[in-house]
Short mmCIF file of C-alpha atoms in Angstrom, two decimals:
data_model
loop_
_atom_site.label_atom_id
_atom_site.label_comp_id
_atom_site.label_asym_id
_atom_site.label_seq_id
_atom_site.Cartn_x
_atom_site.Cartn_y
_atom_site.Cartn_z
CA ILE A 1 5.15 48.90 -85.80
CA CYS A 2 7.83 47.44 -87.71
CA GLY A 3 11.04 46.78 -85.54
CA ALA A 4 9.09 47.24 -82.26
CA PRO A 5 9.27 44.48 -79.63
CA GLU A 6 6.15 42.27 -79.49
CA LYS A 7 4.02 42.29 -76.52
CA LYS A 8 3.85 38.95 -74.82
CA ASP A 9 0.59 38.03 -73.03
CA SER A 10 1.39 36.91 -69.58
CA GLY A 11 -2.00 35.10 -69.30
CA LEU A 12 -2.74 37.10 -66.19
CA ALA A 13 -5.66 39.47 -66.09
CA GLU A 14 -4.71 43.05 -65.59
CA GLU A 15 -5.02 44.45 -61.99
CA PRO A 16 -8.05 46.81 -61.62
CA ALA A 17 -6.93 50.49 -61.22
CA LEU A 18 -6.90 51.91 -57.69
CA ASP A 19 -9.99 54.19 -58.40
CA ALA A 20 -11.95 51.14 -60.06
CA PRO A 21 -15.31 50.32 -58.66
CA LEU A 22 -15.38 48.24 -55.46
CA TRP A 23 -16.81 45.39 -57.12
CA ASN A 24 -13.67 45.01 -59.18
CA MET A 25 -11.75 44.97 -55.76
CA PHE A 26 -13.84 41.98 -54.79
CA VAL A 27 -13.25 40.10 -57.95
CA ARG A 28 -9.41 40.97 -57.46
CA GLY A 29 -9.56 39.42 -53.89
CA LEU A 30 -11.29 36.25 -55.36
CA LYS A 31 -8.36 35.96 -58.02
CA HIS A 32 -5.84 36.11 -55.44
CA TYR A 33 -7.54 33.82 -52.89
CA VAL A 34 -4.48 32.08 -51.85
CA ASP A 35 -1.76 34.77 -52.57
CA PHE A 36 -0.30 35.61 -49.32
CA SER A 37 2.56 37.61 -50.69
CA GLY A 38 2.63 41.16 -51.93
CA ARG A 39 0.63 44.15 -50.54
CA ASP A 40 -3.02 45.50 -50.83
CA THR A 41 -4.03 49.01 -50.47
CA LEU A 42 -6.78 50.17 -48.00
CA ARG A 43 -9.16 50.25 -50.84
CA GLN A 44 -8.38 46.89 -52.17
CA PHE A 45 -8.68 45.21 -48.64
CA TRP A 46 -11.82 47.06 -47.37
CA GLY A 47 -13.53 46.84 -50.77
CA PHE A 48 -13.14 42.91 -50.63
CA TYR A 49 -14.24 42.81 -46.89
CA LEU A 50 -17.28 45.06 -47.73
CA PHE A 51 -18.61 42.53 -50.34
CA VAL A 52 -17.89 39.54 -48.03
CA PHE A 53 -19.86 41.28 -45.26
CA ILE A 54 -22.79 42.08 -47.71
CA PHE A 55 -22.83 38.34 -48.82
CA GLY A 56 -22.89 37.35 -45.07
CA ILE A 57 -25.91 39.74 -44.40
CA ALA A 58 -27.78 38.54 -47.49
CA LEU A 59 -27.50 35.01 -46.24
CA PHE A 60 -28.33 35.67 -42.76
CA TRP A 61 -31.47 33.62 -42.83
CA LEU A 62 -29.88 30.62 -44.42
CA PRO A 63 -27.38 29.44 -41.76
CA VAL A 64 -26.19 26.34 -43.44
CA ILE A 65 -25.41 28.28 -46.78
CA ARG A 66 -24.05 30.91 -44.81
CA THR A 67 -21.60 28.65 -42.99
CA LEU A 68 -20.61 27.05 -46.20
CA VAL A 69 -20.01 30.48 -47.93
CA GLY A 70 -18.09 31.62 -44.88
CA LEU A 71 -15.83 28.71 -45.04
CA GLY A 72 -15.28 29.24 -48.71
CA PHE A 73 -14.22 32.75 -47.96
CA LEU A 74 -11.83 31.92 -45.01
CA LEU A 75 -8.77 31.56 -47.23
CA PRO A 76 -9.47 34.76 -49.33
CA LEU A 77 -9.94 36.77 -46.24
CA LEU A 78 -6.78 35.52 -44.45
CA ALA A 79 -4.76 36.40 -47.64
CA ALA A 80 -6.20 39.72 -48.14
CA GLY A 81 -5.64 40.49 -44.35
CA THR A 82 -1.96 39.36 -44.90
CA ARG A 83 -1.53 41.52 -47.75
CA ARG A 84 -2.99 44.41 -46.07
CA LEU A 85 -0.56 43.80 -43.01
CA HIS A 86 2.31 43.64 -45.51
CA ASP A 87 1.32 46.94 -46.95
CA SER A 88 2.20 48.58 -43.47
CA GLY A 89 5.32 46.60 -43.03
CA ARG A 90 3.90 44.00 -40.64
CA SER A 91 3.91 40.12 -40.69
CA GLY A 92 0.67 38.33 -41.62
CA LEU A 93 1.17 36.23 -38.51
CA ASN A 94 -0.35 39.20 -36.64
CA GLN A 95 -3.78 37.65 -37.72
CA LEU A 96 -3.22 35.22 -34.94
CA TRP A 97 -4.69 37.85 -32.67
CA LEU A 98 -7.96 36.82 -33.99
CA ILE A 99 -7.70 33.60 -31.85
CA THR A 100 -8.58 35.86 -28.91
CA ILE A 101 -11.94 37.77 -28.84
CA ILE A 102 -10.26 41.15 -27.79
CA GLY A 103 -7.53 40.72 -30.52
CA ILE A 104 -9.92 41.90 -33.28
CA ILE A 105 -9.56 45.43 -31.95
CA PRO A 106 -5.66 45.74 -32.52
CA LEU A 107 -5.93 43.90 -35.65
CA ILE A 108 -8.49 46.27 -37.16
CA ILE A 109 -6.20 49.18 -36.03
CA LEU A 110 -3.36 47.43 -37.91
CA TRP A 111 -5.56 46.85 -41.06
CA CYS A 112 -6.42 50.60 -41.02
CA LYS A 113 -2.78 51.79 -40.94
CA ASP A 114 -1.55 53.74 -43.85
CA SER A 115 0.75 52.10 -46.48
CA ASP A 116 4.48 52.16 -46.18
CA SER A 117 5.79 54.77 -48.70
CA GLY A 118 8.05 53.19 -51.39
CA THR A 119 9.19 49.51 -51.21
CA ASN A 120 9.34 47.53 -48.07
CA LYS A 121 10.41 44.01 -47.49
CA TYR A 122 7.13 42.66 -48.87
CA GLY A 123 7.21 44.49 -52.11
CA GLU A 124 6.63 47.60 -54.06
CA ASN A 125 3.92 50.02 -52.93
CA PRO A 126 0.76 49.23 -55.05
CA ARG A 127 0.07 52.95 -55.28
CA SER A 128 3.28 53.54 -57.11
CA LYS A 129 2.61 50.97 -59.91
#
């Protein structure tokens, strides 16, 4: 349209809609594999974890490959966990509970907490975008 401002391409792929298929949540998690800032919704977080779990099951009988794939997913899993904790207003350092065996229980509870409504110190609520 004449006189309308031009759209600039940021070079980044658009984020999948929150009701997008879970496969898109996995791809999104891989694209943000070292992004420890911002927030993830429950669907984004658990969709990513679901596919990582499925890969682990699929590679059960191939221990060397399973270990290499597991190491490859380590940073993306930590980043997704941090973003999920940010969504409920908590620091990503809470993942240090993983060092203890029993610490997985409180961490899963924190990962399941509902999002903070509105903006918190980690950014805008992903649902309001």
